Amino acid sequence: MKKITKIILLSLVSIFYIGCKKKSVKVSQEEPLNIILMIGDGMGLAQISTAFYFGEKIPNFEQFKNIGFIKTPSTSHTITDSAAGATAFSTGQKTYKRSIGMSKDSLPIPTIIETLQEKGYQSGLVSLTPITHATPGAFYAHVKDRDLHEDIALDLVKSNVDFFAGGGLKYLKHRSDEKDLYAELIAKNYQLDSVKLSKYDINKKNGYLLADEGLPSKTEGRKSFFQDATQLGLDYLTEKEKPFFLMIEGSYIDWGGHAMDAELLKQEVLDFDKTLGLVLKYIKKHPNTLLVVTADHETGGVSIGKSYVIDEKTGERSEEVDNVSINFNNDQHSGTLIPVFAEGRGSENFRGIYENNEIYHKIFKSINNK
Ligand SMILES: [Zn+2]
């Protein structure tokens, strides 16, 4: 090929390439952005690391390129809890420990679900705990203390959340005020199921409350609820063809820390990673989606250290050079920086080190293409 022809050909190819690239970016930015926020309750870097040591495959966490860290203190306590942590994500404001959707002065502040509903968004919540528990509750309720489950349930009825799956049936059905919130939701055009993750009704809102309190943990025999509920939520919200916000909580990584139970911690992290895999697959098919994966705080002061075996006869300790042990500092939350992983449109906004409430503002920055 003559040099000049080659140059012309190359220029044509690059013009075509730039043209395509520009066009695809423009199209996707005109569409409203879907938001998926995955919260691994109590999931610090050591918890995530367990997936790298104990998983059978390369963890899905390894797919992320945009990674940051958050500082987690609440306004009242340096070591935070799930209520203040989730409220920082859901409202963009730091608040006091135990607050559900309330400011540091105990005034209700709009949550991301309420703000996005005004923009025509649908919303969904997936949790393993009661749907009235601190993390999911902070996304739709406004109460002064996280233990007020029955009040949080009253706010669930008012919230118009399009899809929810988790536990907590008793806070709707067996209440001290004898109200039947289950019946009230059905009257508000919800299809509800308290037995299984049945097929959703596309013409209704859908709620699944599969336990009186929380669902079983992995070590108690939970099967594929976390993946199935997440997939069901994604299918439903996608089929409705409106933008959505979906919060998915891996609730029991925190419990592994509180119980100082290495097996529970490992299994819950691996289950979280498995669910993350299906969400990342969704993002590949639906690039007009932002996924943010983080935690409210770390639990247990967990570290990954040397593993030892003790000789029964001599009592001598020797290192297992090809193994590690999961060590707990105590059974409480800790104050370490928490990793943030992001994928999809706007994911570059999540690099750096910043306060936990910035997650909310960065989500809106991504929605507004800034
Ligand atoms: Zn906790």
Tab-separated table of N, CA and C and ligand atoms in Angstrom, residues 41 82 146 254-255 258 297 299 333, ligand 1:
chain	number	residue	atom	x	y	z
A	41	ASP	N	-22.734	-4.679	55.148
A	41	ASP	CA	-22.713	-4.152	56.519
A	41	ASP	C	-21.505	-4.720	57.272
A	82	SER	N	-24.840	1.333	61.989
A	82	SER	CA	-25.481	1.180	60.671
A	82	SER	C	-26.512	2.268	60.403
A	146	ARG	N	-33.279	3.716	65.825
A	146	ARG	CA	-33.333	2.533	64.965
A	146	ARG	C	-34.171	1.390	65.532
A	254	ASP	N	-21.534	-8.043	59.095
A	254	ASP	CA	-21.503	-7.369	60.407
A	254	ASP	C	-21.701	-8.375	61.543
A	255	TRP	N	-22.627	-9.300	61.366
A	255	TRP	CA	-22.900	-10.285	62.416
A	255	TRP	C	-21.700	-11.202	62.644
A	258	HIS	N	-19.558	-9.245	64.944
A	258	HIS	CA	-20.085	-9.184	66.320
A	258	HIS	C	-19.949	-10.537	67.018
A	297	HIS	N	-19.395	0.680	57.963
A	297	HIS	CA	-18.279	0.646	58.924
A	297	HIS	C	-17.707	-0.764	58.886
A	299	THR	N	-16.567	-4.159	61.172
A	299	THR	CA	-16.949	-4.770	62.448
A	299	THR	C	-15.946	-5.849	62.852
A	333	HIS	N	-17.897	-2.499	66.369
A	333	HIS	CA	-17.564	-1.766	65.144
A	333	HIS	C	-16.196	-1.103	65.319
B	1	ZN	ZN	-23.127	-3.947	63.770
